Coordinates of C-alpha atoms and ligand atoms in Angstrom, one line a residue:
M16 CA 66.0 139.5 -20.4
S17 CA 66.2 139.1 -16.4
L18 CA 65.8 135.9 -14.8
R19 CA 62.2 137.2 -13.7
D20 CA 60.9 137.5 -16.7
A21 CA 62.9 134.2 -18.2
A22 CA 61.2 132.4 -15.2
L23 CA 57.9 133.8 -16.0
F24 CA 58.5 133.0 -20.0
V25 CA 58.8 129.5 -19.4
R26 CA 56.6 129.1 -16.7
E27 CA 53.9 129.4 -19.2
R28 CA 55.3 126.2 -21.2
A29 CA 54.7 124.4 -18.0
Y30 CA 52.8 120.8 -18.6
A31 CA 50.9 120.4 -15.9
P32 CA 47.3 119.4 -16.8
Y33 CA 47.4 117.3 -13.2
S34 CA 48.1 119.9 -10.5
G35 CA 47.2 122.8 -12.2
F36 CA 50.1 124.4 -10.8
K37 CA 53.1 126.2 -13.1
V38 CA 56.5 126.4 -12.3
G39 CA 59.4 128.4 -14.5
A40 CA 62.7 128.1 -13.1
A41 CA 65.7 130.1 -14.8
L42 CA 69.0 130.0 -14.1
K43 CA 72.5 131.9 -14.5
G44 CA 75.2 129.9 -15.6
S45 CA 78.9 129.6 -15.1
D46 CA 78.8 131.0 -18.6
G47 CA 76.8 133.7 -18.1
A48 CA 74.3 132.2 -20.3
V49 CA 70.5 131.4 -18.8
Y50 CA 69.1 128.3 -18.9
R51 CA 64.9 127.7 -18.2
G52 CA 62.8 125.0 -17.3
C53 CA 59.3 124.2 -16.3
N54 CA 57.8 121.5 -15.2
V55 CA 56.6 118.4 -17.3
E56 CA 54.2 116.7 -15.6
N57 CA 53.0 112.7 -16.0
A58 CA 50.0 110.6 -15.8
A59 CA 52.3 108.2 -13.8
Y60 CA 52.6 111.2 -11.2
P61 CA 56.1 110.1 -10.1
E62 CA 57.3 110.2 -13.5
G63 CA 57.2 114.2 -13.3
T64 CA 59.8 116.4 -13.1
C65 CA 60.0 120.0 -11.7
A66 CA 61.1 122.9 -13.3
E67 CA 64.4 123.4 -11.2
A68 CA 65.0 120.1 -12.8
G69 CA 64.3 120.8 -16.3
A70 CA 66.1 124.2 -16.0
I71 CA 69.6 122.4 -15.2
A72 CA 69.7 119.4 -17.5
A73 CA 69.0 122.3 -19.5
M74 CA 72.4 123.9 -18.6
V75 CA 74.1 120.3 -18.3
A76 CA 73.0 119.8 -21.7
A77 CA 74.8 122.7 -22.7
G78 CA 78.3 121.8 -21.4
V79 CA 77.9 123.5 -18.5
S80 CA 78.0 122.4 -14.8
R81 CA 78.4 125.5 -12.4
L82 CA 75.2 127.8 -11.7
T83 CA 75.8 131.1 -9.8
E84 CA 71.9 132.5 -9.1
I85 CA 68.6 130.4 -9.5
Y86 CA 65.3 132.2 -10.0
V87 CA 62.1 130.0 -9.4
I88 CA 58.5 131.8 -9.7
A89 CA 54.8 130.1 -9.6
D90 CA 51.4 131.6 -8.9
C91 CA 51.2 130.4 -4.7
P92 CA 50.5 132.6 -1.7
R93 CA 54.1 132.6 -0.7
P94 CA 57.7 132.4 -3.0
V95 CA 57.6 129.1 -4.3
P96 CA 59.5 126.8 -1.8
P97 CA 61.7 124.2 -4.1
C98 CA 60.9 121.0 -3.0
G99 CA 63.5 118.5 -1.4
G100 CA 65.1 116.9 -4.1
C101 CA 65.2 120.3 -6.2
R102 CA 67.3 122.0 -3.0
Q103 CA 69.5 118.2 -3.6
K104 CA 69.6 118.9 -7.2
I105 CA 70.2 122.7 -6.5
A106 CA 73.6 121.9 -4.4
E107 CA 75.2 119.2 -7.0
F108 CA 76.1 122.6 -9.6
A109 CA 75.7 125.4 -7.0
D110 CA 78.5 126.6 -4.1
A111 CA 76.2 127.5 -0.8
D112 CA 76.4 130.7 -1.2
V113 CA 74.7 131.2 -4.4
P114 CA 71.4 133.7 -4.3
V115 CA 67.9 131.6 -4.9
T116 CA 64.9 133.6 -5.5
L117 CA 61.9 132.2 -4.8
A118 CA 58.4 134.7 -6.1
T119 CA 55.4 134.8 -7.0
V120 CA 53.6 135.6 -9.8
A121 CA 51.9 138.2 -8.2
G122 CA 55.5 140.1 -7.7
E123 CA 56.6 139.0 -3.9
E124 CA 60.1 137.7 -4.2
M125 CA 62.2 136.6 -1.2
T126 CA 65.9 135.7 -1.7
T127 CA 67.7 133.0 0.0
T128 CA 70.9 131.0 -0.7
V129 CA 71.9 127.0 -1.6
G130 CA 73.1 126.8 1.8
E131 CA 69.6 128.0 3.6
L132 CA 67.8 126.0 1.7
L133 CA 69.6 122.6 2.5
P134 CA 72.3 122.7 5.3
G135 CA 74.5 119.8 5.4
A136 CA 73.3 119.1 1.9
F137 CA 75.4 115.7 0.9
L138 CA 77.8 116.2 -1.6
S139 CA 80.3 114.8 -4.4
S140 CA 82.7 116.2 -1.8
D141 CA 81.3 113.7 1.0
M142 CA 82.8 110.4 -1.3
E143 CA 86.6 111.4 -1.8
Ligands
LIG283 N1 57.2 121.8 -8.8 C1 58.1 122.3 -9.4 O1 58.3 122.3 -10.7 N2 58.8 123.1 -8.6 C2 59.0 123.3 -7.0 O2 59.9 124.0 -7.0 C3 57.5 122.7 -7.1 C4 56.9 121.9 -7.5 C5 56.1 121.2 -9.5 C6 55.6 119.6 -9.5 C7 54.4 119.5 -9.8 O3 54.4 119.5 -11.3 C8 54.1 120.7 -9.2 O4 54.7 121.7 -9.1 C9 53.0 120.2 -8.2 O5 54.1 119.8 -7.2

């Protein structure tokens, strides 16, 4: 299954009763497996979590801590831009040149990189 199909599939499982905005994310771990996540909202709005965070949590729970590719999809006017917090979360687990594909359900895609999404990211190496 392609990352797009995996992200589309998991997007349908999003729990987004407040925003009505469903997001799906699929990533490839360094083990070659695909991990998926969807946004999970909460009546206490700030407690909601993004699709990217869910996919990263699934990867880490499987014992994998690097990702080599990530795909994010939503039904919006332009390929869905990850929020600032998710850019930081992705940067924690991916090299700067890792491709990030942003997409719409309608079929538009834009591929960028982790480094382009968050230039100058604060990383663990900054605490050495
Ligand atoms: N959302 C994501 O899951 N990922 C993004 O990259 C952008 C925003 C979610 C959070 C919230 O559940 C909904 O979209 C509206 O902000």
